[in-house]
Amino acid sequence: MKLRKREEKRRATELAMWRYNESISQREQDEAWDILQRLKRKQRYEDLRAKRCQDEEIWTTIQHLKRKDRYEDLCVKRRQDYARSHAYQIETLTRNLEYHLDLRRSLLKDPKNRFLTWLCGGSSCDTSPSITGPTTSEEFSSLAKT
């Protein structure tokens, strides 16, 4: 009987030890599971944050390119407007010079012909007689006399 009690006591002790070890391993498993879940959550958060940063960079780059395109379009438009305005001024002045011969004579008496240089927009001037008037010194002198 003592043997039986000892055996039962030993089995109860083993069972208690096994249960204790099981509960410890279960606790360890639960802790490991919690750590794993926390790491997964952290990784998801970092992935979302990285994606948001990447999306923000892409959006910023697109906005920058749009602004650059608008600026370039504006520069082109300004150049076109200036060229159009300059062409209109030349056309108007040429028309006025054709109809007001006295004004034309006085302007063309300038020996350096600064007016025609300005009218053509610089030193490389197209000197066709229909637009700029006389080009040779003989034509200038004949106009100045009349």
PDB file of C-alpha atoms in Angstrom:
ATOM      1  CA  MET A   1       0.000   0.000   0.000  1.00  0.00           C
ATOM      2  CA  LYS A   2       2.820   2.347   0.762  1.00  0.00           C
ATOM      3  CA  LEU A   3       4.210   1.479  -2.600  1.00  0.00           C
ATOM      4  CA  ARG A   4       0.945   2.351  -4.248  1.00  0.00           C
ATOM      5  CA  LYS A   5       0.746   5.668  -2.416  1.00  0.00           C
ATOM      6  CA  ARG A   6       4.300   6.462  -3.417  1.00  0.00           C
ATOM      7  CA  GLU A   7       3.508   5.570  -7.004  1.00  0.00           C
ATOM      8  CA  GLU A   8       0.390   7.753  -6.993  1.00  0.00           C
ATOM      9  CA  LYS A   9       2.325  10.556  -5.365  1.00  0.00           C
ATOM     10  CA  ARG A  10       5.070  10.222  -7.963  1.00  0.00           C
ATOM     11  CA  ARG A  11       2.513  10.200 -10.791  1.00  0.00           C
ATOM     12  CA  ALA A  12       0.735  13.204  -9.302  1.00  0.00           C
ATOM     13  CA  THR A  13       4.067  15.007  -9.045  1.00  0.00           C
ATOM     14  CA  GLU A  14       4.933  14.102 -12.628  1.00  0.00           C
ATOM     15  CA  LEU A  15       1.491  15.212 -13.750  1.00  0.00           C
ATOM     16  CA  ALA A  16       1.863  18.478 -11.825  1.00  0.00           C
ATOM     17  CA  MET A  17       5.332  18.992 -13.335  1.00  0.00           C
ATOM     18  CA  TRP A  18       4.015  18.218 -16.795  1.00  0.00           C
ATOM     19  CA  ARG A  19       1.083  20.635 -16.328  1.00  0.00           C
ATOM     20  CA  TYR A  20       3.468  23.263 -14.993  1.00  0.00           C
ATOM     21  CA  ASN A  21       5.826  22.761 -17.948  1.00  0.00           C
ATOM     22  CA  GLU A  22       2.878  22.826 -20.348  1.00  0.00           C
ATOM     23  CA  SER A  23       1.636  26.068 -18.861  1.00  0.00           C
ATOM     24  CA  ILE A  24       5.141  27.540 -19.091  1.00  0.00           C
ATOM     25  CA  SER A  25       5.503  26.441 -22.702  1.00  0.00           C
ATOM     26  CA  GLN A  26       1.993  27.738 -23.421  1.00  0.00           C
ATOM     27  CA  ARG A  27       2.929  31.068 -21.812  1.00  0.00           C
ATOM     28  CA  GLU A  28       6.126  31.167 -23.854  1.00  0.00           C
ATOM     29  CA  GLN A  29       4.156  30.347 -26.979  1.00  0.00           C
ATOM     30  CA  ASP A  30       1.647  33.093 -26.174  1.00  0.00           C
ATOM     31  CA  GLU A  31       4.455  35.576 -25.586  1.00  0.00           C
ATOM     32  CA  ALA A  32       6.172  34.531 -28.810  1.00  0.00           C
ATOM     33  CA  TRP A  33       2.847  34.845 -30.647  1.00  0.00           C
ATOM     34  CA  ASP A  34       2.298  38.336 -29.203  1.00  0.00           C
ATOM     35  CA  ILE A  35       5.817  39.381 -30.195  1.00  0.00           C
ATOM     36  CA  LEU A  36       5.263  38.026 -33.700  1.00  0.00           C
ATOM     37  CA  GLN A  37       1.960  39.909 -34.012  1.00  0.00           C
ATOM     38  CA  ARG A  38       3.605  43.136 -32.773  1.00  0.00           C
ATOM     39  CA  LEU A  39       6.406  42.726 -35.308  1.00  0.00           C
ATOM     40  CA  LYS A  40       3.893  42.105 -38.103  1.00  0.00           C
ATOM     41  CA  ARG A  41       1.906  45.215 -37.086  1.00  0.00           C
ATOM     42  CA  LYS A  42       5.080  47.280 -36.956  1.00  0.00           C
ATOM     43  CA  GLN A  43       6.152  45.999 -40.388  1.00  0.00           C
ATOM     44  CA  ARG A  44       2.707  46.800 -41.855  1.00  0.00           C
ATOM     45  CA  TYR A  45       2.861  50.291 -40.355  1.00  0.00           C
ATOM     46  CA  GLU A  46       6.361  50.864 -41.747  1.00  0.00           C
ATOM     47  CA  ASP A  47       5.297  49.564 -45.171  1.00  0.00           C
ATOM     48  CA  LEU A  48       2.280  51.887 -45.203  1.00  0.00           C
ATOM     49  CA  ARG A  49       4.433  54.789 -44.077  1.00  0.00           C
ATOM     50  CA  ALA A  50       7.044  54.052 -46.766  1.00  0.00           C
ATOM     51  CA  LYS A  51       4.303  53.788 -49.410  1.00  0.00           C
ATOM     52  CA  ARG A  52       2.781  57.075 -48.227  1.00  0.00           C
ATOM     53  CA  CYS A  53       6.209  58.759 -48.400  1.00  0.00           C
ATOM     54  CA  GLN A  54       6.788  57.319 -51.864  1.00  0.00           C
ATOM     55  CA  ASP A  55       3.336  58.471 -53.027  1.00  0.00           C
ATOM     56  CA  GLU A  56       4.048  61.908 -51.577  1.00  0.00           C
ATOM     57  CA  GLU A  57       7.381  62.089 -53.431  1.00  0.00           C
ATOM     58  CA  ILE A  58       5.701  61.040 -56.682  1.00  0.00           C
ATOM     59  CA  TRP A  59       2.947  63.645 -56.169  1.00  0.00           C
ATOM     60  CA  THR A  60       5.542  66.340 -55.400  1.00  0.00           C
ATOM     61  CA  THR A  61       7.528  65.423 -58.508  1.00  0.00           C
ATOM     62  CA  ILE A  62       4.394  65.543 -60.672  1.00  0.00           C
ATOM     63  CA  GLN A  63       3.449  68.962 -59.249  1.00  0.00           C
ATOM     64  CA  HIS A  64       6.987  70.212 -59.887  1.00  0.00           C
ATOM     65  CA  LEU A  65       6.867  69.003 -63.494  1.00  0.00           C
ATOM     66  CA  LYS A  66       3.433  70.596 -63.997  1.00  0.00           C
ATOM     67  CA  ARG A  67       4.746  73.906 -62.629  1.00  0.00           C
ATOM     68  CA  LYS A  68       7.805  73.640 -64.868  1.00  0.00           C
ATOM     69  CA  ASP A  69       5.601  72.967 -67.925  1.00  0.00           C
ATOM     70  CA  ARG A  70       3.352  75.910 -67.055  1.00  0.00           C
ATOM     71  CA  TYR A  71       6.410  78.146 -66.635  1.00  0.00           C
ATOM     72  CA  GLU A  72       7.873  77.024 -69.969  1.00  0.00           C
ATOM     73  CA  ASP A  73       4.494  77.517 -71.664  1.00  0.00           C
ATOM     74  CA  LEU A  74       4.302  80.993 -70.161  1.00  0.00           C
ATOM     75  CA  CYS A  75       7.817  81.813 -71.414  1.00  0.00           C
ATOM     76  CA  VAL A  76       6.915  80.610 -74.912  1.00  0.00           C
ATOM     77  CA  LYS A  77       3.682  82.622 -74.829  1.00  0.00           C
ATOM     78  CA  ARG A  78       5.560  85.746 -73.713  1.00  0.00           C
ATOM     79  CA  ARG A  79       8.091  85.318 -76.520  1.00  0.00           C
ATOM     80  CA  GLN A  80       5.280  84.860 -79.044  1.00  0.00           C
ATOM     81  CA  ASP A  81       3.429  87.905 -77.703  1.00  0.00           C
ATOM     82  CA  TYR A  82       6.600  89.978 -77.886  1.00  0.00           C
ATOM     83  CA  ALA A  83       7.299  88.834 -81.455  1.00  0.00           C
ATOM     84  CA  ARG A  84       3.687  89.526 -82.448  1.00  0.00           C
ATOM     85  CA  SER A  85       3.802  92.977 -80.838  1.00  0.00           C
ATOM     86  CA  HIS A  86       7.149  93.771 -82.458  1.00  0.00           C
ATOM     87  CA  ALA A  87       5.871  92.680 -85.878  1.00  0.00           C
ATOM     88  CA  TYR A  88       2.774  94.849 -85.400  1.00  0.00           C
ATOM     89  CA  GLN A  89       4.923  97.861 -84.447  1.00  0.00           C
ATOM     90  CA  ILE A  90       7.139  97.388 -87.493  1.00  0.00           C
ATOM     91  CA  GLU A  91       4.103  97.027 -89.744  1.00  0.00           C
ATOM     92  CA  THR A  92       2.460 100.147 -88.282  1.00  0.00           C
ATOM     93  CA  LEU A  93       5.626 102.239 -88.546  1.00  0.00           C
ATOM     94  CA  THR A  94       6.250 101.060 -92.095  1.00  0.00           C
ATOM     95  CA  ARG A  95       2.678 101.916 -93.075  1.00  0.00           C
ATOM     96  CA  ASN A  96       2.987 105.356 -91.469  1.00  0.00           C
ATOM     97  CA  LEU A  97       6.271 105.994 -93.254  1.00  0.00           C
ATOM     98  CA  GLU A  98       4.707 105.052 -96.589  1.00  0.00           C
ATOM     99  CA  TYR A  99       1.895 107.589 -96.139  1.00  0.00           C
ATOM    100  CA  HIS A 100       3.856 110.433 -94.466  1.00  0.00           C
ATOM    101  CA  LEU A 101       6.736 111.206 -96.795  1.00  0.00           C
ATOM    102  CA  ASP A 102       7.928 114.231 -94.798  1.00  0.00           C
ATOM    103  CA  LEU A 103       8.370 112.074 -91.709  1.00  0.00           C
ATOM    104  CA  ARG A 104      10.086 109.437 -93.801  1.00  0.00           C
ATOM    105  CA  ARG A 105      12.548 111.948 -95.273  1.00  0.00           C
ATOM    106  CA  SER A 106      13.526 113.381 -91.899  1.00  0.00           C
ATOM    107  CA  LEU A 107      14.038 109.957 -90.365  1.00  0.00           C
ATOM    108  CA  LEU A 108      16.029 108.663 -93.300  1.00  0.00           C
ATOM    109  CA  LYS A 109      18.413 111.668 -93.246  1.00  0.00           C
ATOM    110  CA  ASP A 110      20.139 110.005 -90.299  1.00  0.00           C
ATOM    111  CA  PRO A 111      23.554 109.002 -91.735  1.00  0.00           C
ATOM    112  CA  LYS A 112      23.933 106.016 -89.410  1.00  0.00           C
ATOM    113  CA  ASN A 113      20.362 104.937 -90.124  1.00  0.00           C
ATOM    114  CA  ARG A 114      19.662 104.171 -86.456  1.00  0.00           C
ATOM    115  CA  PHE A 115      15.931 104.198 -87.028  1.00  0.00           C
ATOM    116  CA  LEU A 116      16.040 101.452 -89.633  1.00  0.00           C
ATOM    117  CA  THR A 117      18.369  99.408 -87.451  1.00  0.00           C
ATOM    118  CA  TRP A 118      15.913  99.730 -84.552  1.00  0.00           C
ATOM    119  CA  LEU A 119      12.956  99.063 -86.834  1.00  0.00           C
ATOM    120  CA  CYS A 120      14.479  95.782 -87.967  1.00  0.00           C
ATOM    121  CA  GLY A 121      15.278  94.738 -84.411  1.00  0.00           C
ATOM    122  CA  GLY A 122      19.060  94.879 -84.459  1.00  0.00           C
ATOM    123  CA  SER A 123      22.126  95.095 -86.633  1.00  0.00           C
ATOM    124  CA  SER A 124      21.207  92.165 -88.900  1.00  0.00           C
ATOM    125  CA  CYS A 125      18.473  93.991 -90.774  1.00  0.00           C
ATOM    126  CA  ASP A 126      16.689  92.786 -93.892  1.00  0.00           C
ATOM    127  CA  THR A 127      17.058  95.802 -96.166  1.00  0.00           C
ATOM    128  CA  SER A 128      14.377  95.095 -98.717  1.00  0.00           C
ATOM    129  CA  PRO A 129      13.199  98.467-100.123  1.00  0.00           C
ATOM    130  CA  SER A 130       9.515  97.649 -99.622  1.00  0.00           C
ATOM    131  CA  ILE A 131       9.881  97.580 -95.829  1.00  0.00           C
ATOM    132  CA  THR A 132      12.859  99.748 -94.969  1.00  0.00           C
ATOM    133  CA  GLY A 133      12.938 102.228 -97.781  1.00  0.00           C
ATOM    134  CA  PRO A 134      16.132 103.347 -99.526  1.00  0.00           C
ATOM    135  CA  THR A 135      19.293 101.416 -98.792  1.00  0.00           C
ATOM    136  CA  THR A 136      22.059 103.051-100.870  1.00  0.00           C
ATOM    137  CA  SER A 137      23.584 106.436-100.221  1.00  0.00           C
ATOM    138  CA  GLU A 138      22.275 107.699-103.590  1.00  0.00           C
ATOM    139  CA  GLU A 139      18.696 106.811-102.613  1.00  0.00           C
ATOM    140  CA  PHE A 140      19.186 108.541 -99.253  1.00  0.00           C
ATOM    141  CA  SER A 141      20.510 111.707-100.844  1.00  0.00           C
ATOM    142  CA  SER A 142      17.715 111.781-103.443  1.00  0.00           C
ATOM    143  CA  LEU A 143      15.129 111.468-100.660  1.00  0.00           C
ATOM    144  CA  ALA A 144      16.802 114.126 -98.551  1.00  0.00           C
ATOM    145  CA  LYS A 145      16.702 116.614-101.456  1.00  0.00           C
ATOM    146  CA  THR A 146      12.973 116.132-102.127  1.00  0.00           C
TER     147      THR A 146
END
